[in-house]
CSV table of C-alpha atoms in Angstrom, one decimal:
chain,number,residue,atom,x,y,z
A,679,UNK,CA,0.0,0.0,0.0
A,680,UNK,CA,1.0,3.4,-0.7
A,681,UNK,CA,2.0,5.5,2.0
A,682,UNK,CA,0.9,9.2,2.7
A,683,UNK,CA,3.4,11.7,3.9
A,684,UNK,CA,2.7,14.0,6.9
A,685,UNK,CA,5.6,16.3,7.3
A,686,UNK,CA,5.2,18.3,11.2
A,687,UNK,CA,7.5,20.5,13.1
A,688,UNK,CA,6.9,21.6,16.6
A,689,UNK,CA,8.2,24.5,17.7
A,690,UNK,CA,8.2,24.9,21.8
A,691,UNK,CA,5.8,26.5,23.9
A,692,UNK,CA,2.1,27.3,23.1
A,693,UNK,CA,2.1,30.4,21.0
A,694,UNK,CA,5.8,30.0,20.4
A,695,UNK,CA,6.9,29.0,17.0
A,696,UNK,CA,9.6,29.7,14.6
A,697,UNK,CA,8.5,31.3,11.2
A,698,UNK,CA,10.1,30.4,7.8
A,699,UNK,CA,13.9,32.7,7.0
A,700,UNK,CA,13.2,35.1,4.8
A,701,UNK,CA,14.8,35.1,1.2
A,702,UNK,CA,18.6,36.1,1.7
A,703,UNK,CA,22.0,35.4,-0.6
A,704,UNK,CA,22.8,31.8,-0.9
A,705,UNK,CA,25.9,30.2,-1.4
A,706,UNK,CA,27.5,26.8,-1.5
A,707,UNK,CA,30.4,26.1,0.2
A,708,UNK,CA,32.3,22.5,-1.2
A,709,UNK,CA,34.2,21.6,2.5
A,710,UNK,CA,31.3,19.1,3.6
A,711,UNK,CA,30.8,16.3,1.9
A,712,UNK,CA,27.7,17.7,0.4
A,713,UNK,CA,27.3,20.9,-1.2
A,714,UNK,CA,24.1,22.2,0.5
A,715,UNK,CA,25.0,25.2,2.7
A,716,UNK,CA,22.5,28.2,2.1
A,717,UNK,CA,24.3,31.3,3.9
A,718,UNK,CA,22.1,34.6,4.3
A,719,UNK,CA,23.6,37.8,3.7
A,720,UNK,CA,26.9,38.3,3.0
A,721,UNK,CA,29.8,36.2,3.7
A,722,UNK,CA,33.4,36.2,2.2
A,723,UNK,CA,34.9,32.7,1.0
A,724,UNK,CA,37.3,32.3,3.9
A,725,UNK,CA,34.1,32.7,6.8
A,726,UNK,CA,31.9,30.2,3.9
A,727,UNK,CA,34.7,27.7,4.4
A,728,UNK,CA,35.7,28.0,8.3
A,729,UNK,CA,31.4,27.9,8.8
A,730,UNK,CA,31.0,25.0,6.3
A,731,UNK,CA,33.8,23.0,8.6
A,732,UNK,CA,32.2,23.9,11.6
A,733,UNK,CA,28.8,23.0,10.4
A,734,UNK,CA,29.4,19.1,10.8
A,735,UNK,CA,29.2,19.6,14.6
A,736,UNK,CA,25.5,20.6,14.6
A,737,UNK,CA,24.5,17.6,13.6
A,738,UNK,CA,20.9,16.9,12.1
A,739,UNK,CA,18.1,15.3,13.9
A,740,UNK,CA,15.1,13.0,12.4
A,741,UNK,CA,12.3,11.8,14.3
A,742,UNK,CA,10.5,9.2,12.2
A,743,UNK,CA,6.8,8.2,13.9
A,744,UNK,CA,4.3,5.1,13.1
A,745,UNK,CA,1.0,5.6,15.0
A,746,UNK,CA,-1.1,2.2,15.6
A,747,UNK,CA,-4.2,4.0,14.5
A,748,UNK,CA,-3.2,5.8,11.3
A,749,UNK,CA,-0.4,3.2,9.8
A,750,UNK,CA,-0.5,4.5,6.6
A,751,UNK,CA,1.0,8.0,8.0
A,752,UNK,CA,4.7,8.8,8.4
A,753,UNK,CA,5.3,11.8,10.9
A,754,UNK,CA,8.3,13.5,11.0
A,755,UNK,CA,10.1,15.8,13.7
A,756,UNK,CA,13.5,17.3,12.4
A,757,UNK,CA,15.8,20.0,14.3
A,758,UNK,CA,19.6,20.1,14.4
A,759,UNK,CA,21.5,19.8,17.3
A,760,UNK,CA,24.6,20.8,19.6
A,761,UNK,CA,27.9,17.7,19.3
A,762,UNK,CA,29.0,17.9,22.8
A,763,UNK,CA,31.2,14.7,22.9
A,764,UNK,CA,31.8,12.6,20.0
A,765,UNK,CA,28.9,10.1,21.0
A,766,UNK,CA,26.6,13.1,23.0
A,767,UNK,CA,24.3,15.5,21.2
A,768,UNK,CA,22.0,18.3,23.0
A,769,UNK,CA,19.1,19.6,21.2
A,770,UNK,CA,15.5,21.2,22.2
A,771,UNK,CA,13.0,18.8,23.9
A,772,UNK,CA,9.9,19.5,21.4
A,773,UNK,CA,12.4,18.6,18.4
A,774,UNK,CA,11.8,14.3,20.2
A,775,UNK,CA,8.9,14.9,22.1
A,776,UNK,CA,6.8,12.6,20.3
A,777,UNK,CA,9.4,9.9,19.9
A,778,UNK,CA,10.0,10.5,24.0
A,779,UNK,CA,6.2,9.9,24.5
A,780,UNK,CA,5.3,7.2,22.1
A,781,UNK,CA,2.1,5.5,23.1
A,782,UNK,CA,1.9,1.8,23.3
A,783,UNK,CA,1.6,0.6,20.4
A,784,UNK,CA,3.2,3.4,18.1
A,785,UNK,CA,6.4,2.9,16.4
A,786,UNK,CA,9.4,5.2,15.8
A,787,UNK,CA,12.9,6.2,15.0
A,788,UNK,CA,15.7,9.0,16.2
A,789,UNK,CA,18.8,9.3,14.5
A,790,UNK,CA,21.2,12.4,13.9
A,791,UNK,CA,23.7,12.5,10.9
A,792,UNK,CA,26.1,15.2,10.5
A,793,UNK,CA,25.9,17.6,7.7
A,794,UNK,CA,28.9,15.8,5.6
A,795,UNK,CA,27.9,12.3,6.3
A,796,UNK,CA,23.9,12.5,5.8
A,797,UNK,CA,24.1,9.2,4.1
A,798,UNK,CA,25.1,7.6,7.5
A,799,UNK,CA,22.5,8.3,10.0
A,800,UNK,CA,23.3,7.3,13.5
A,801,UNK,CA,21.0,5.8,15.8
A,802,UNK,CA,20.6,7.7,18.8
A,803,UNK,CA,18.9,7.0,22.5
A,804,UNK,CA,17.1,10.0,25.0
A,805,UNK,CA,19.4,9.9,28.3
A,806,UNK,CA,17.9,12.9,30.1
A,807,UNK,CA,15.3,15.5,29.2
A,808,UNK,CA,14.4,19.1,30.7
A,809,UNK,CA,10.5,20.0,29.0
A,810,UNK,CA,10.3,23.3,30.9
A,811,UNK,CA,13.2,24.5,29.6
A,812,UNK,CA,13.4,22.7,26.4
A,813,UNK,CA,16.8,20.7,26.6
A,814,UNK,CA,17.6,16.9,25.4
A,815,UNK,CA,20.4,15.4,25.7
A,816,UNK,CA,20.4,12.1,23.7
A,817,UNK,CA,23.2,9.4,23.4
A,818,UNK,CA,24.6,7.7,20.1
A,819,UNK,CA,24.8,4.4,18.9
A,820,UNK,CA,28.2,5.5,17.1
A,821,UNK,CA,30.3,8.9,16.9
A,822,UNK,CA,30.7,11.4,15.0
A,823,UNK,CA,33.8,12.1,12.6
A,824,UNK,CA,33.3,16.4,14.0
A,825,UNK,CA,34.4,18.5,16.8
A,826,UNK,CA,32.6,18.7,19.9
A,827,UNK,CA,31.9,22.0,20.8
A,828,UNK,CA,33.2,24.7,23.1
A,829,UNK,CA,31.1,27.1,25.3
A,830,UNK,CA,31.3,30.8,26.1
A,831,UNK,CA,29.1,33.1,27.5
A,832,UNK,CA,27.4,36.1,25.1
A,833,UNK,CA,28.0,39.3,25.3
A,834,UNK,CA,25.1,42.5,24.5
A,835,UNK,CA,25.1,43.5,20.5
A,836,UNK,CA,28.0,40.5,19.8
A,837,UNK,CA,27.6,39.5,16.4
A,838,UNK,CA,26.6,35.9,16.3
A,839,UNK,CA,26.0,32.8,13.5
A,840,UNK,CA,23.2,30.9,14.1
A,841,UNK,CA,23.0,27.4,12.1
A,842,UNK,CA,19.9,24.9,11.3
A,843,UNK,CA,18.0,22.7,9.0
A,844,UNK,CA,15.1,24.9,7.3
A,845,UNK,CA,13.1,24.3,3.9
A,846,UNK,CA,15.3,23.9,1.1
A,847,UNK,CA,15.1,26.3,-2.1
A,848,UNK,CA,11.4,24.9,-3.1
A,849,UNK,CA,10.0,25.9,0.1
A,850,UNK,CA,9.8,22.3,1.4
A,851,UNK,CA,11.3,20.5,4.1
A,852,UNK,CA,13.8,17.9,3.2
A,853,UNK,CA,14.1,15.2,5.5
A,854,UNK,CA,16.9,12.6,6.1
A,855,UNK,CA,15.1,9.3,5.7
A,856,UNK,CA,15.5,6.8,2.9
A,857,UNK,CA,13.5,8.6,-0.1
A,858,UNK,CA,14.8,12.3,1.8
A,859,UNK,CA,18.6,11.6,0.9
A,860,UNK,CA,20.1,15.2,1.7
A,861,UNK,CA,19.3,18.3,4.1
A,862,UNK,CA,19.6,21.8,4.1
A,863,UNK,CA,21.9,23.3,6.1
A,864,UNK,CA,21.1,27.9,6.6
A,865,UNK,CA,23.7,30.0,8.4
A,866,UNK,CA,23.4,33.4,9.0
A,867,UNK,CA,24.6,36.6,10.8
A,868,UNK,CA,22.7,38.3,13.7
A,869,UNK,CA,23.4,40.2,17.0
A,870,UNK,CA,22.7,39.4,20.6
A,871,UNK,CA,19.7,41.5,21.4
A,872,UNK,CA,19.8,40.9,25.4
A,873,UNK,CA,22.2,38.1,26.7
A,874,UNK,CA,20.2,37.6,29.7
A,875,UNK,CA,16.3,38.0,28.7
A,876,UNK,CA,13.4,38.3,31.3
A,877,UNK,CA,10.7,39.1,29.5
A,878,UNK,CA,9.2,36.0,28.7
A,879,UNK,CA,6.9,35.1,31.6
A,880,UNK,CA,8.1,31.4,33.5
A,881,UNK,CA,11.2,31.4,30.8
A,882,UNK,CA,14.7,31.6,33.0
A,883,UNK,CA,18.3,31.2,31.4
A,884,UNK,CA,17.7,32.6,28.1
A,885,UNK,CA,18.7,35.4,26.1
A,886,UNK,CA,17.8,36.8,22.4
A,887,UNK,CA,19.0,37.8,19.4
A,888,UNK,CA,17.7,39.6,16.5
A,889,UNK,CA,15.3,37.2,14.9
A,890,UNK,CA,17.3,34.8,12.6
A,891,UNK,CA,16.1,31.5,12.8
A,892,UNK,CA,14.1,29.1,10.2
A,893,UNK,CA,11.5,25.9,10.2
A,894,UNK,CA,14.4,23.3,11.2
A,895,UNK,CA,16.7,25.9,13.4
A,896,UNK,CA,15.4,24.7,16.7
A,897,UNK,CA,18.0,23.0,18.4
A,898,UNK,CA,20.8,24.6,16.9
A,899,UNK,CA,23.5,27.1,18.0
A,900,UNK,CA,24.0,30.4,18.4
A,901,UNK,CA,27.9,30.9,17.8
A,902,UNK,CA,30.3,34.1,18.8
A,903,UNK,CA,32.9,34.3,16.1
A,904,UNK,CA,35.1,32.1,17.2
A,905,UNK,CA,33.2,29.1,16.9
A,906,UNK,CA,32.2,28.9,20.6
A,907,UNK,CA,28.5,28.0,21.3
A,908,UNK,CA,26.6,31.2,23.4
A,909,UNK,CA,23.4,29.2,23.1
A,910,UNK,CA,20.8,27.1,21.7
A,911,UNK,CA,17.8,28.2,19.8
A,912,UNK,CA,14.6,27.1,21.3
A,913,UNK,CA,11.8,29.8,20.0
A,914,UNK,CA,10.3,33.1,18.2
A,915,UNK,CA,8.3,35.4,20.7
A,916,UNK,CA,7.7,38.6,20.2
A,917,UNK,CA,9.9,39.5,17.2
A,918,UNK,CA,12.7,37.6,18.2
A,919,UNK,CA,14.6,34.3,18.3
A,920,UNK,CA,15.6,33.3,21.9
A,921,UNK,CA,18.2,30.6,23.1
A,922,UNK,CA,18.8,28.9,25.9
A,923,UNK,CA,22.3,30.2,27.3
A,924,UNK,CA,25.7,28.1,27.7
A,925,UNK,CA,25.4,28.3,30.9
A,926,UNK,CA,22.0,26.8,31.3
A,927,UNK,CA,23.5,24.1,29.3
A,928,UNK,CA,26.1,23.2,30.4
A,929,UNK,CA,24.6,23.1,34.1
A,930,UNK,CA,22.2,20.6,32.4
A,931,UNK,CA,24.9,19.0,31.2
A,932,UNK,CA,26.8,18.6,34.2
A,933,UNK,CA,23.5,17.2,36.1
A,934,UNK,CA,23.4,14.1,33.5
A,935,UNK,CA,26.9,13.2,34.5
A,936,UNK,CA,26.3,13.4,38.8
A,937,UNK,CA,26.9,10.3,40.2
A,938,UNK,CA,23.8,11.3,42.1
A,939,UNK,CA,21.5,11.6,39.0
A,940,UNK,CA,22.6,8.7,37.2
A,941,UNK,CA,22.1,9.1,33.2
A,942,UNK,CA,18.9,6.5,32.4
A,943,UNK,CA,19.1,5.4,28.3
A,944,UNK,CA,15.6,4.9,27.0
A,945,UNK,CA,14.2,3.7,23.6
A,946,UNK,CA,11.1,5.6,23.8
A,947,UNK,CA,10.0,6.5,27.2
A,948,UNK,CA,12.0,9.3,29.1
A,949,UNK,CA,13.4,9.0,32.5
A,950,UNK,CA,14.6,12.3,33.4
């Protein structure tokens, strides 16, 4: 039988979404293995090539689900994420929240693949999960051939690089499944608005930048330009793309490696 196609993103809190980038310069730059970088604005050849390299550690995420009572429907989640260790990815907790609360009965997948090696998904497992703030740190089945990341903490007006997996140039998502062979992979420029936001009532350890995100962004980084990660995008409120800051991260981070809170590898079901 024929199967239909549902392609879904979810995108945080109620009311919270990110909205599609809007129409920039693109550009390809040839240092991954595949040629699919779409930068927006302007960016000279040696930042297209440093950025293209540093692109491999924000590895893609795909959420593939099977529901008993429509199993003719494919549903998909996709984000990017944050390499913290060569086996460790962090990304936002709405990007696997359906795969983290499969009903009995439903079915589903979560790999990550990094943008040069999207031929060679990796299986991936949820160890610990934070829903109020959006964090998920999941654990892989193999590592990744890319540099884990370094932190640092964002400054007021820094200009930043944000990276993701939005639409491709047809205005449709491209996912990384077996008839979805290649991604997308956006980068662009933008500037710290307020490192240390408040204004989004029951939201602690976040900060903003000018909005810059895409459909596929959540999950990913906010760099500083030297590479180091300032943050991870988690939503669009009020005319503006807000992350979750390194040090919320890594303090979430830390917490999954306390003897105390000992890491717990699920399938499906999350214990956090």
């Amino acid at each position: 039988m024929q199967k239909s196609w549902k392609r879904m993103l979810r995108f945080g809190m109620s009311g919270m979404f990110a909205i599609a980038l809007l129409a920039g310069q693109t550009g390809l730059a040839a240092a991954q293995a595949v040629n699919t970088i779409h930068f927006t604005g302007y960016f000279d050849k040696q930042l297209r090539a440093q950025l293209a390299v540093t692109a491999d550690s924000f590895p893609v995420v795909n959420v593939r689900l099977v529901k008993q009572d429509e199993p003719d429907t494919v549903y998909y989640d996709v984000g990017t994420s944050i390499l913290i260790s060569k086996d460790e990815v962090l990304t936002n907790y709405h990007v696997i929240q359906d795969y983290a609360e499969l009903s009995d009965g439903d079915e589903g997948t979560l790999t990550v693949a990094s943008p040069g090696h999207l031929d060679k998904p990796v299986k991936a497992k949820i160890v610990k999960t934070d829903p109020v703030a959006d964090m998920a740190l999941l654990k892989l089945d193999k590592e990744i051939d890319a540099q884990p990341v370094t932190f640092a903490n964002a400054k007021d007006n820094q200009i930043v690089y944000t990276i993701g997996f939005p639409k491709n140039s047809a205005g449709e998502l491209v996912l990384l499944d077996e008839d979805f062979p290649s991604t997308y992979n956006t980068i662009a420029k933008s500037r710290v608005f307020n490192s240390q936001d408040s204004d989004v009532p029951g939201k602690k350890g976040i900060g903003s930048i000018v909005k810059s995100v895409a459909q596929g962004n959540s999950g990913g980084p906010v760099l500083d330009q030297n590479n180091r990660v300032i943050g991870m995008m988690t939503f669009v409120y009020g005319g503006r793309t807000y992350y979750i800051t390194s040090k919320t991260l890594q303090s979430f981070i830390k917490e999954s490696e306390s003897p105390g809170k000992k890491q717990v590898v699920v399938a499906g079901k999350v214990s956090s």
